[in-house]
mmCIF file of C-alpha atoms in Angstrom:
data_model
loop_
_atom_site.group_PDB
_atom_site.id
_atom_site.type_symbol
_atom_site.label_atom_id
_atom_site.label_comp_id
_atom_site.label_asym_id
_atom_site.label_seq_id
_atom_site.Cartn_x
_atom_site.Cartn_y
_atom_site.Cartn_z
ATOM 1 C CA MET A 215 79.390 66.649 111.098
ATOM 2 C CA THR A 216 79.505 70.395 111.729
ATOM 3 C CA LYS A 217 82.851 71.522 113.087
ATOM 4 C CA GLU A 218 85.215 74.450 113.347
ATOM 5 C CA GLN A 219 88.129 73.783 111.028
ATOM 6 C CA HIS A 220 90.792 74.814 113.519
ATOM 7 C CA ALA A 221 89.350 72.524 116.247
ATOM 8 C CA TYR A 222 90.130 69.329 114.355
ATOM 9 C CA ARG A 223 93.634 68.010 113.856
ATOM 10 C CA LYS A 224 94.579 67.056 110.286
ATOM 11 C CA ASN A 225 95.343 63.339 110.079
ATOM 12 C CA VAL A 226 96.287 60.801 107.397
ATOM 13 C CA ALA A 227 95.584 57.055 107.538
ATOM 14 C CA ALA A 228 96.840 54.198 105.347
ATOM 15 C CA VAL A 229 94.795 51.207 104.214
ATOM 16 C CA ILE A 230 97.642 49.071 102.844
ATOM 17 C CA MET A 231 96.614 46.065 100.722
ATOM 18 C CA ASP A 232 98.754 43.357 99.140
ATOM 19 C CA VAL A 233 98.181 41.512 95.835
ATOM 20 C CA GLU A 234 96.091 38.853 97.606
ATOM 21 C CA GLY A 235 93.613 41.401 98.900
ATOM 22 C CA ARG A 236 94.892 41.307 102.467
ATOM 23 C CA VAL A 237 94.929 44.556 104.448
ATOM 24 C CA LEU A 238 97.626 45.457 106.959
ATOM 25 C CA LEU A 239 96.352 46.088 110.495
ATOM 26 C CA GLY A 240 98.176 46.784 113.734
ATOM 27 C CA ARG A 241 97.474 46.230 117.411
ATOM 28 C CA LYS A 242 98.927 48.198 120.264
ATOM 29 C CA LYS A 243 99.699 45.090 122.313
ATOM 30 C CA GLU A 244 99.555 41.323 121.878
ATOM 31 C CA ASP A 245 96.309 41.099 123.867
ATOM 32 C CA SER A 246 94.697 44.244 122.430
ATOM 33 C CA ARG A 247 91.093 43.743 121.352
ATOM 34 C CA TYR A 248 90.972 46.311 118.548
ATOM 35 C CA TYR A 249 92.887 46.853 115.338
ATOM 36 C CA HIS A 250 94.119 50.111 113.828
ATOM 37 C CA PHE A 251 95.300 51.386 110.454
ATOM 38 C CA PRO A 252 98.693 53.124 110.368
ATOM 39 C CA GLN A 253 97.972 56.814 110.772
ATOM 40 C CA GLY A 254 99.184 60.087 112.219
ATOM 41 C CA GLY A 255 98.938 63.861 112.259
ATOM 42 C CA VAL A 256 99.977 66.198 109.460
ATOM 43 C CA GLY A 257 102.740 68.635 110.388
ATOM 44 C CA ARG A 258 102.387 72.369 109.803
ATOM 45 C CA LYS A 259 104.847 72.400 106.908
ATOM 46 C CA GLU A 260 103.925 68.981 105.477
ATOM 47 C CA SER A 261 101.701 68.058 102.587
ATOM 48 C CA PHE A 262 99.258 65.238 103.250
ATOM 49 C CA GLU A 263 101.264 62.758 101.186
ATOM 50 C CA GLU A 264 104.535 63.702 102.884
ATOM 51 C CA ALA A 265 102.886 63.015 106.237
ATOM 52 C CA LEU A 266 101.484 59.743 104.890
ATOM 53 C CA TRP A 267 104.860 58.326 103.837
ATOM 54 C CA ARG A 268 106.487 59.492 107.062
ATOM 55 C CA GLU A 269 103.830 57.910 109.285
ATOM 56 C CA ILE A 270 103.888 54.614 107.378
ATOM 57 C CA PHE A 271 107.666 54.358 107.725
ATOM 58 C CA GLU A 272 107.657 55.329 111.391
ATOM 59 C CA GLU A 273 104.941 52.835 112.299
ATOM 60 C CA THR A 274 105.700 49.896 109.994
ATOM 61 C CA GLY A 275 109.159 50.347 108.494
ATOM 62 C CA LEU A 276 107.733 50.170 104.962
ATOM 63 C CA HIS A 277 109.309 52.522 102.428
ATOM 64 C CA ARG A 278 107.591 54.691 99.853
ATOM 65 C CA ALA A 279 109.225 52.702 97.027
ATOM 66 C CA GLN A 280 107.254 49.635 98.182
ATOM 67 C CA LEU A 281 103.892 51.392 98.022
ATOM 68 C CA ARG A 282 101.536 52.928 95.464
ATOM 69 C CA ILE A 283 98.507 55.111 96.182
ATOM 70 C CA LEU A 284 95.314 53.725 94.659
ATOM 71 C CA ALA A 285 92.624 56.044 96.007
ATOM 72 C CA ARG A 286 91.930 58.804 98.515
ATOM 73 C CA LEU A 287 88.961 59.439 100.821
ATOM 74 C CA ALA A 288 88.989 62.806 102.587
ATOM 75 C CA GLY A 289 86.804 64.760 105.005
ATOM 76 C CA LEU A 290 86.163 62.055 107.645
ATOM 77 C CA SER A 291 86.199 63.174 111.271
ATOM 78 C CA TYR A 292 85.694 61.912 114.798
ATOM 79 C CA LYS A 293 85.922 63.370 118.293
ATOM 80 C CA TYR A 294 88.568 62.403 120.797
ATOM 81 C CA ARG A 295 87.496 60.542 123.905
ATOM 82 C CA ARG A 296 87.177 62.711 126.994
ATOM 83 C CA LYS A 297 90.278 61.257 128.649
ATOM 84 C CA ASN A 298 92.487 62.000 125.635
ATOM 85 C CA LYS A 299 94.983 64.744 126.528
ATOM 86 C CA LYS A 300 94.855 66.054 122.962
ATOM 87 C CA ARG A 301 91.393 67.448 123.740
ATOM 88 C CA LEU A 302 93.201 70.342 125.397
ATOM 89 C CA LYS A 303 94.197 71.516 121.915
ATOM 90 C CA TRP A 304 91.812 69.782 119.470
ATOM 91 C CA GLU A 305 88.282 68.478 119.625
ATOM 92 C CA GLY A 306 89.084 65.560 117.369
ATOM 93 C CA GLN A 307 90.723 64.529 114.115
ATOM 94 C CA GLU A 308 89.786 65.137 110.499
ATOM 95 C CA GLN A 309 91.120 62.215 108.526
ATOM 96 C CA THR A 310 92.128 61.540 104.951
ATOM 97 C CA TYR A 311 92.331 57.821 104.177
ATOM 98 C CA TYR A 312 94.548 56.447 101.420
ATOM 99 C CA LEU A 313 94.049 53.047 99.837
ATOM 100 C CA ILE A 314 97.586 51.848 99.091
ATOM 101 C CA GLU A 315 98.944 48.862 97.205
ATOM 102 C CA TYR A 316 101.946 47.069 98.688
ATOM 103 C CA THR A 317 104.293 46.300 95.777
ATOM 104 C CA GLY A 318 107.285 44.919 97.681
ATOM 105 C CA GLU A 319 108.504 41.370 98.299
ATOM 106 C CA PRO A 320 105.961 38.771 99.497
ATOM 107 C CA GLU A 321 107.863 38.237 102.721
ATOM 108 C CA VAL A 322 107.506 41.448 104.710
ATOM 109 C CA HIS A 323 109.594 42.245 107.772
ATOM 110 C CA PHE A 324 107.956 44.996 109.756
ATOM 111 C CA ALA A 325 109.708 47.308 112.168
ATOM 112 C CA PRO A 326 107.190 47.678 115.029
ATOM 113 C CA SER A 327 106.915 51.163 116.460
ATOM 114 C CA SER A 328 107.764 51.568 120.124
ATOM 115 C CA THR A 329 104.838 53.970 120.540
ATOM 116 C CA GLU A 330 102.179 52.572 118.161
ATOM 117 C CA PHE A 331 102.092 48.898 117.185
ATOM 118 C CA SER A 332 103.700 45.771 118.596
ATOM 119 C CA VAL A 333 101.739 43.292 116.440
ATOM 120 C CA PHE A 334 100.938 43.333 112.698
ATOM 121 C CA GLU A 335 98.473 41.135 110.834
ATOM 122 C CA TRP A 336 97.321 40.781 107.240
ATOM 123 C CA VAL A 337 93.514 40.439 107.172
ATOM 124 C CA HIS A 338 91.613 39.755 103.949
ATOM 125 C CA TYR A 339 89.394 42.678 102.962
ATOM 126 C CA SER A 340 86.286 40.444 102.987
ATOM 127 C CA GLN A 341 86.802 39.835 106.716
ATOM 128 C CA LEU A 342 87.040 43.504 107.678
ATOM 129 C CA THR A 343 84.123 44.736 109.792
ATOM 130 C CA PRO A 344 83.708 47.968 111.795
ATOM 131 C CA GLU A 345 83.464 45.928 115.016
ATOM 132 C CA ILE A 346 87.176 45.027 115.020
ATOM 133 C CA PHE A 347 88.102 48.731 115.248
ATOM 134 C CA VAL A 348 87.828 51.037 118.267
ATOM 135 C CA PRO A 349 84.227 52.197 118.947
ATOM 136 C CA PHE A 350 84.859 55.957 118.854
ATOM 137 C CA LYS A 351 86.178 55.660 115.265
ATOM 138 C CA ARG A 352 83.529 53.195 114.148
ATOM 139 C CA GLU A 353 81.452 55.632 112.099
ATOM 140 C CA VAL A 354 84.546 56.705 110.183
ATOM 141 C CA THR A 355 85.622 53.090 109.721
ATOM 142 C CA GLU A 356 82.212 52.191 108.297
ATOM 143 C CA ASP A 357 82.592 54.939 105.671
ATOM 144 C CA VAL A 358 86.093 53.746 104.789
ATOM 145 C CA LEU A 359 85.145 50.081 104.423
ATOM 146 C CA ARG A 360 81.943 50.922 102.543
ATOM 147 C CA THR A 361 83.910 53.034 100.076
ATOM 148 C CA PHE A 362 87.011 50.907 99.561
ATOM 149 C CA PHE A 363 85.505 47.409 100.058
ATOM 150 C CA PRO A 364 81.721 47.476 99.544
ATOM 151 C CA VAL A 365 79.824 44.357 100.647
ATOM 152 C CA GLY A 366 79.225 41.857 97.860
ATOM 153 C CA ILE A 367 81.823 43.330 95.520
ATOM 154 C CA LYS A 368 82.598 40.907 92.685
ATOM 155 C CA ASP A 369 85.477 42.604 90.891
ATOM 156 C CA LEU A 370 87.757 44.350 93.379
ATOM 157 C CA GLN A 371 90.242 45.533 90.750
ATOM 158 C CA ALA A 372 87.531 47.127 88.621
ATOM 159 C CA HIS A 373 86.100 48.820 91.716
ATOM 160 C CA ILE A 374 89.512 50.153 92.721
ATOM 161 C CA ALA A 375 90.072 51.414 89.182
ATOM 162 C CA SER A 376 86.934 53.544 89.450
ATOM 163 C CA LEU A 377 88.016 54.875 92.849
ATOM 164 C CA ASP A 378 91.450 55.535 91.427
ATOM 165 C CA THR A 379 90.098 57.777 88.711
ATOM 166 C CA GLU A 380 87.407 59.664 90.552
ATOM 167 C CA MET A 381 88.868 60.032 94.035
ATOM 168 C CA ARG A 382 92.554 60.649 93.358
ATOM 169 C CA TYR A 383 91.820 64.007 91.734
ATOM 170 C CA CYS A 384 88.670 65.018 93.610
ATOM 171 C CA PHE A 385 88.931 68.404 95.352
ATOM 172 C CA LEU A 386 86.389 68.940 98.131
ATOM 173 C CA ALA A 387 85.729 72.126 100.115
ATOM 174 C CA ASP A 388 88.317 71.092 102.732
ATOM 175 C CA SER A 389 90.985 69.855 100.311
ATOM 176 C CA SER A 390 94.401 71.405 99.772
ATOM 177 C CA MET A 391 96.185 72.109 96.487
ATOM 178 C CA SER A 392 99.321 70.666 98.080
ATOM 179 C CA ASP A 393 97.711 67.216 97.803
ATOM 180 C CA PHE A 394 97.642 67.347 94.003
ATOM 181 C CA THR A 395 100.698 66.821 91.804
ATOM 182 C CA PRO A 396 100.489 68.561 88.408
ATOM 183 C CA ASN A 397 102.787 66.040 86.690
ATOM 184 C CA ASP A 398 101.246 62.947 88.291
ATOM 185 C CA ARG A 399 100.627 60.057 85.864
ATOM 186 C CA ALA A 400 99.902 57.229 88.293
ATOM 187 C CA LEU A 401 96.516 56.328 86.801
ATOM 188 C CA PHE A 402 97.955 55.167 83.514
ATOM 189 C CA LEU A 403 101.336 53.497 83.180
ATOM 190 C CA GLY A 404 101.347 53.392 79.364
ATOM 191 C CA ASP A 405 102.470 56.058 76.931
ATOM 192 C CA LYS A 406 100.693 58.462 74.580
ATOM 193 C CA ALA A 407 100.069 55.780 71.952
ATOM 194 C CA ASP A 408 98.553 53.428 74.512
ATOM 195 C CA ALA A 409 96.350 56.208 75.846
ATOM 196 C CA LYS A 410 95.053 56.913 72.327
ATOM 197 C CA ASN A 411 93.671 53.381 72.163
ATOM 198 C CA GLN A 412 92.132 53.751 75.605
ATOM 199 C CA MET A 413 90.444 56.980 74.544
ATOM 200 C CA LEU A 414 88.508 55.082 71.870
ATOM 201 C CA ASP A 415 87.121 52.785 74.544
ATOM 202 C CA LEU A 416 86.279 55.746 76.782
ATOM 203 C CA GLN A 417 84.454 57.429 73.915
ATOM 204 C CA MET A 418 82.267 54.346 73.478
ATOM 205 C CA ARG A 419 81.516 54.244 77.208
ATOM 206 C CA ILE A 420 80.625 57.941 77.344
ATOM 207 C CA THR A 421 78.348 57.924 74.305
ATOM 208 C CA GLN A 422 76.636 54.694 75.387
ATOM 209 C CA ALA A 423 75.993 56.126 78.858
ATOM 210 C CA GLN A 424 74.573 59.293 77.279
ATOM 211 C CA LEU A 425 72.203 57.302 75.073
ATOM 212 C CA THR A 426 71.059 55.181 78.021
ATOM 213 C CA LEU A 427 70.477 58.261 80.178
ATOM 214 C CA ALA A 428 68.465 59.826 77.352
ATOM 215 C CA GLU A 429 66.043 56.893 77.698
ATOM 216 C CA LEU A 430 66.053 56.606 81.490
ATOM 217 C CA ALA A 431 66.062 60.325 82.319
ATOM 218 C CA PRO A 432 65.166 62.338 79.203
ATOM 219 C CA ASN A 433 65.006 65.626 81.173
ATOM 220 C CA LEU A 434 68.401 65.255 82.860
ATOM 221 C CA ARG A 435 70.731 68.239 82.393
ATOM 222 C CA ILE A 436 74.506 67.836 82.562
ATOM 223 C CA LEU A 437 77.085 70.627 82.707
ATOM 224 C CA VAL A 438 80.830 70.119 82.197
ATOM 225 C CA LEU A 439 83.192 73.007 82.997
ATOM 226 C CA LEU A 440 86.894 73.414 82.241
ATOM 227 C CA HIS A 441 88.862 75.971 84.263
ATOM 228 C CA ALA A 442 92.521 77.004 84.276
ATOM 229 C CA LEU A 443 94.794 79.696 85.675
ATOM 230 C CA PRO A 444 95.966 82.189 84.666
ATOM 231 C CA VAL A 445 92.614 83.063 83.098
ATOM 232 C CA GLN A 446 94.418 84.822 80.245
ATOM 233 C CA ASN A 447 95.867 81.488 79.115
ATOM 234 C CA GLU A 448 92.937 80.342 77.004
ATOM 235 C CA LYS A 449 94.874 77.876 74.859
ATOM 236 C CA ARG A 450 94.825 75.126 77.478
ATOM 237 C CA ARG A 451 91.079 75.419 78.016
ATOM 238 C CA VAL A 452 90.271 75.520 74.306
ATOM 239 C CA ASN A 453 92.519 72.534 73.569
ATOM 240 C CA ALA A 454 90.966 70.489 76.367
ATOM 241 C CA LEU A 455 87.478 71.599 75.311
ATOM 242 C CA ARG A 456 87.944 70.299 71.757
ATOM 243 C CA ARG A 457 89.413 66.986 72.857
ATOM 244 C CA LEU A 458 86.715 66.407 75.458
ATOM 245 C CA ALA A 459 83.871 67.370 73.117
ATOM 246 C CA SER A 460 85.024 64.727 70.625
ATOM 247 C CA GLN A 461 84.289 62.031 73.216
ATOM 248 C CA PHE A 462 80.575 62.872 73.510
ATOM 249 C CA ASP A 463 77.534 62.136 71.368
ATOM 250 C CA THR A 464 77.169 65.023 68.927
ATOM 251 C CA ILE A 465 73.351 65.043 69.036
ATOM 252 C CA LEU A 466 73.001 65.045 72.833
ATOM 253 C CA THR A 467 75.877 67.485 73.462
ATOM 254 C CA ARG A 468 76.193 71.228 72.920
ATOM 255 C CA VAL A 469 79.561 72.979 72.838
ATOM 256 C CA PRO A 470 79.066 76.742 72.337
ATOM 257 C CA ARG A 471 81.658 78.653 70.382
ATOM 258 C CA TYR A 472 84.407 79.750 72.735
ATOM 259 C CA VAL A 473 84.124 83.529 73.182
ATOM 260 C CA GLY A 474 86.567 84.071 76.029
ATOM 261 C CA ASN A 475 85.893 86.071 79.168
ATOM 262 C CA GLN A 476 83.107 88.515 78.347
ATOM 263 C CA GLU A 477 83.015 90.904 81.299
ATOM 264 C CA GLN A 478 79.719 92.764 81.568
ATOM 265 C CA GLY A 479 79.731 96.525 81.899
ATOM 266 C CA ASP A 480 77.175 96.516 84.694
ATOM 267 C CA GLY A 481 79.506 94.433 86.857
ATOM 268 C CA THR A 482 77.134 91.470 87.233
ATOM 269 C CA LEU A 483 77.793 87.821 86.534
ATOM 270 C CA LEU A 484 74.198 87.016 85.607
ATOM 271 C CA PRO A 485 74.848 86.660 81.847
ATOM 272 C CA ASP A 486 77.705 84.249 82.552
ATOM 273 C CA LEU A 487 75.631 82.307 85.072
ATOM 274 C CA THR A 488 72.685 81.843 82.730
ATOM 275 C CA ARG A 489 75.033 80.497 80.042
ATOM 276 C CA MET A 490 75.819 77.641 82.443
ATOM 277 C CA VAL A 491 72.299 76.172 82.312
ATOM 278 C CA PRO A 492 71.877 73.272 79.841
ATOM 279 C CA ALA A 493 68.562 72.554 78.194
ATOM 280 C CA GLU A 494 66.591 69.495 79.313
ATOM 281 C CA GLY A 495 68.215 66.292 78.087
ATOM 282 C CA GLU A 496 71.366 68.160 77.081
ATOM 283 C CA THR A 497 75.038 67.873 77.993
ATOM 284 C CA LEU A 498 76.651 71.318 77.880
ATOM 285 C CA ILE A 499 80.462 71.672 77.809
ATOM 286 C CA LEU A 500 82.005 75.074 78.568
ATOM 287 C CA ALA A 501 85.525 76.446 78.834
ATOM 288 C CA ASP A 502 84.462 80.057 79.463
ATOM 289 C CA SER A 503 82.302 80.727 82.503
ATOM 290 C CA PRO A 504 82.219 82.815 85.693
ATOM 291 C CA TYR A 505 85.113 80.677 86.929
ATOM 292 C CA THR A 506 87.359 82.367 84.372
ATOM 293 C CA SER A 507 86.138 85.857 85.276
ATOM 294 C CA SER A 508 88.535 88.287 86.904
ATOM 295 C CA ARG A 509 85.733 88.905 89.405
ATOM 296 C CA PHE A 510 85.625 85.237 90.430
ATOM 297 C CA VAL A 511 87.040 85.695 93.940
ATOM 298 C CA SER A 512 84.796 88.641 94.789
ATOM 299 C CA ALA A 513 81.766 86.798 93.412
ATOM 300 C CA THR A 514 82.328 83.372 94.973
ATOM 301 C CA GLU A 515 79.280 83.723 97.220
ATOM 302 C CA SER A 516 77.020 84.394 94.242
ATOM 303 C CA ILE A 517 78.492 81.536 92.228
ATOM 304 C CA ALA A 518 78.285 79.124 95.191
ATOM 305 C CA SER A 519 74.628 80.084 95.724
ATOM 306 C CA PHE A 520 73.901 79.534 92.044
ATOM 307 C CA GLU A 521 75.524 76.094 92.214
ATOM 308 C CA LYS A 522 73.299 75.154 95.149
ATOM 309 C CA LEU A 523 70.250 76.069 93.087
ATOM 310 C CA MET A 524 71.559 73.886 90.272
ATOM 311 C CA LEU A 525 72.000 71.015 92.729
ATOM 312 C CA GLN A 526 68.477 71.458 94.108
ATOM 313 C CA ASP A 527 67.154 71.468 90.561
ATOM 314 C CA GLY A 528 68.689 68.027 89.973
ATOM 315 C CA MET A 529 71.377 69.174 87.557
ATOM 316 C CA CYS A 530 74.660 67.268 87.339
ATOM 317 C CA VAL A 531 77.783 69.448 87.233
ATOM 318 C CA PHE A 532 81.340 68.266 86.604
ATOM 319 C CA LYS A 533 84.147 70.806 87.078
ATOM 320 C CA PHE A 534 87.734 70.264 85.977
ATOM 321 C CA PHE A 535 90.680 72.441 87.002
ATOM 322 C CA LEU A 536 93.669 72.044 84.681
ATOM 323 C CA HIS A 537 96.636 71.967 87.067
ATOM 324 C CA ILE A 538 100.085 72.972 85.774
ATOM 325 C CA THR A 539 103.720 72.649 86.874
ATOM 326 C CA PRO A 540 105.995 75.553 87.863
ATOM 327 C CA GLU A 541 107.666 75.237 84.457
ATOM 328 C CA GLN A 542 104.338 75.653 82.677
ATOM 329 C CA TRP A 543 103.508 78.615 84.876
ATOM 330 C CA ASP A 544 106.758 80.341 83.946
ATOM 331 C CA LYS A 545 106.040 79.765 80.251
ATOM 332 C CA SER A 546 102.550 81.268 80.592
ATOM 333 C CA GLY A 547 104.038 84.748 81.074
ATOM 334 C CA ALA A 548 101.590 85.484 83.879
ATOM 335 C CA GLU A 549 102.437 87.945 86.627
ATOM 336 C CA GLY A 550 103.314 86.652 90.073
ATOM 337 C CA THR A 551 104.953 83.490 91.347
ATOM 338 C CA TYR A 552 103.910 79.856 91.251
ATOM 339 C CA GLU A 553 103.006 80.199 94.925
ATOM 340 C CA ASP A 554 100.594 82.970 93.926
ATOM 341 C CA TYR A 555 99.075 80.580 91.392
ATOM 342 C CA THR A 556 98.526 77.746 93.874
ATOM 343 C CA ARG A 557 97.160 80.198 96.450
ATOM 344 C CA ALA A 558 94.653 81.610 93.960
ATOM 345 C CA ALA A 559 93.646 78.100 92.878
ATOM 346 C CA GLN A 560 93.139 77.071 96.503
ATOM 347 C CA GLU A 561 90.877 80.059 97.163
ATOM 348 C CA GLN A 562 88.821 79.602 94.022
ATOM 349 C CA LEU A 563 88.314 75.859 94.269
ATOM 350 C CA ALA A 564 87.664 75.729 98.014
ATOM 351 C CA ALA A 565 85.094 78.527 97.770
ATOM 352 C CA SER A 566 83.099 76.743 95.065
ATOM 353 C CA ALA A 567 83.338 73.042 95.962
ATOM 354 C CA GLU A 568 80.423 72.706 98.373
ATOM 355 C CA ALA A 569 77.625 71.820 95.951
ATOM 356 C CA PHE A 570 79.783 70.075 93.347
ATOM 357 C CA PRO A 571 83.424 69.001 93.848
ATOM 358 C CA TRP A 572 86.242 69.966 91.514
ATOM 359 C CA TYR A 573 88.600 67.557 89.814
ATOM 360 C CA VAL A 574 92.205 68.770 89.810
ATOM 361 C CA VAL A 575 93.606 67.259 86.621
ATOM 362 C CA PRO A 576 97.382 66.992 86.041
ATOM 363 C CA SER A 577 98.010 68.864 82.797
ATOM 364 C CA ASP A 578 101.754 68.417 82.404
ATOM 365 C CA LYS A 579 101.008 66.055 79.496
ATOM 366 C CA LYS A 580 98.012 66.862 77.312
ATOM 367 C CA TRP A 581 97.303 63.215 76.495
ATOM 368 C CA TYR A 582 97.221 62.295 80.174
ATOM 369 C CA ARG A 583 95.002 65.300 80.974
ATOM 370 C CA ASP A 584 92.538 64.188 78.286
ATOM 371 C CA TYR A 585 92.654 60.589 79.519
ATOM 372 C CA VAL A 586 91.870 61.581 83.106
ATOM 373 C CA ILE A 587 88.963 63.860 82.169
ATOM 374 C CA ALA A 588 87.459 61.258 79.837
ATOM 375 C CA SER A 589 87.916 58.512 82.461
ATOM 376 C CA ILE A 590 86.144 60.552 85.120
ATOM 377 C CA MET A 591 83.282 61.419 82.766
ATOM 378 C CA ALA A 592 82.875 57.802 81.642
ATOM 379 C CA GLN A 593 82.747 56.501 85.207
ATOM 380 C CA SER A 594 80.487 59.330 86.403
ATOM 381 C CA LEU A 595 77.958 58.868 83.596
ATOM 382 C CA GLU A 596 77.927 55.103 84.148
ATOM 383 C CA ASN A 597 77.280 55.727 87.838
ATOM 384 C CA LEU A 598 74.340 57.930 86.863
ATOM 385 C CA VAL A 599 72.986 55.137 84.681
ATOM 386 C CA GLN A 600 73.129 52.754 87.640
ATOM 387 C CA GLU A 601 71.284 55.268 89.829
ATOM 388 C CA TYR A 602 68.496 55.760 87.298
ATOM 389 C CA GLU A 603 68.179 52.022 86.713
ATOM 390 C CA LYS A 604 67.205 51.476 90.351
ATOM 391 C CA PRO A 605 63.504 50.682 90.783
ATOM 392 C CA ASP A 606 62.935 53.654 93.115
ATOM 393 C CA SER A 607 64.732 56.150 90.878
ATOM 394 C CA PRO A 608 62.713 59.309 90.079
ATOM 395 C CA GLY A 609 63.788 59.001 86.455
ATOM 396 C CA VAL A 610 62.117 55.605 85.991
#
């Protein structure tokens, strides 16, 4: 849907599910025909997650300590009905949906909101259909249910695990850096030693997916980029590059020697752009690219256009931004404040996320950073295998 960003109100919605697979729904009145998810607008000085916890508490009485975010689905929008008074200020709402696990006691005592819900019900996810929600939100609801609870799903936990990895850290063109926590470790509750064992499994999944893709789509080209700020801090990129490269098949993967940011005297980015093109059947992993150039911001239009050409050419591009904490920023010795850092990251990522999204990876702990990147690559490559295994796939 094409829309002016300022004309749509930012909104968060909660799909709260218990251990039995039941989803919490509310109705305005006892005799109301349609159900709703807890939701509400994002305040001017709020992050999306701050608004989420506030709205859930206000509408249900549930506390943040009873809940855990599993996945996030952003960029969904709908228009207000003509009679809605909010149309005087906004055309509609742009929603970010969160799939949330309820971790509290089995017996739940809700605190109905005087302005939102008077009745709450737990409905099993298999019984959720778009028709039980209000018509003007139905298209959005279809996207939410299709993403979180696809029809015919056999292993819900495995499906949620894949959403957890890919969607929690996915940065789209309309995302905000305030939604990403640099010291988040929610995906993996173990420690460094546990993660080391998991990395062995991820390595097997990645290399097996590469070998399968080599048979199904021998001309497929895959590019993996690692980016960090400040650009002068190359150690983080090089460290991540080495760890990530060790997860891939050595024959099918090329990792050029890291040469740092090689600015060209003629002021063009063409040499850097051409370095980003893998050969047919190759996976190319880079930590130095136009994204680390000091001219990145002024050249975003050129880089975005180049990415669109890569997309049209059928190339697969995976971009990882290594997010750091204020403490790490201070240790980097870079000029400016942490707010300057997040502002620069917001500008860079938003300007280059149209063709291929970014993944904002928490880098407070190196082992967790490596686990997240490897998890995303394993799931993404396995998804590609499934696409090429379809009978109507162009690679078959």
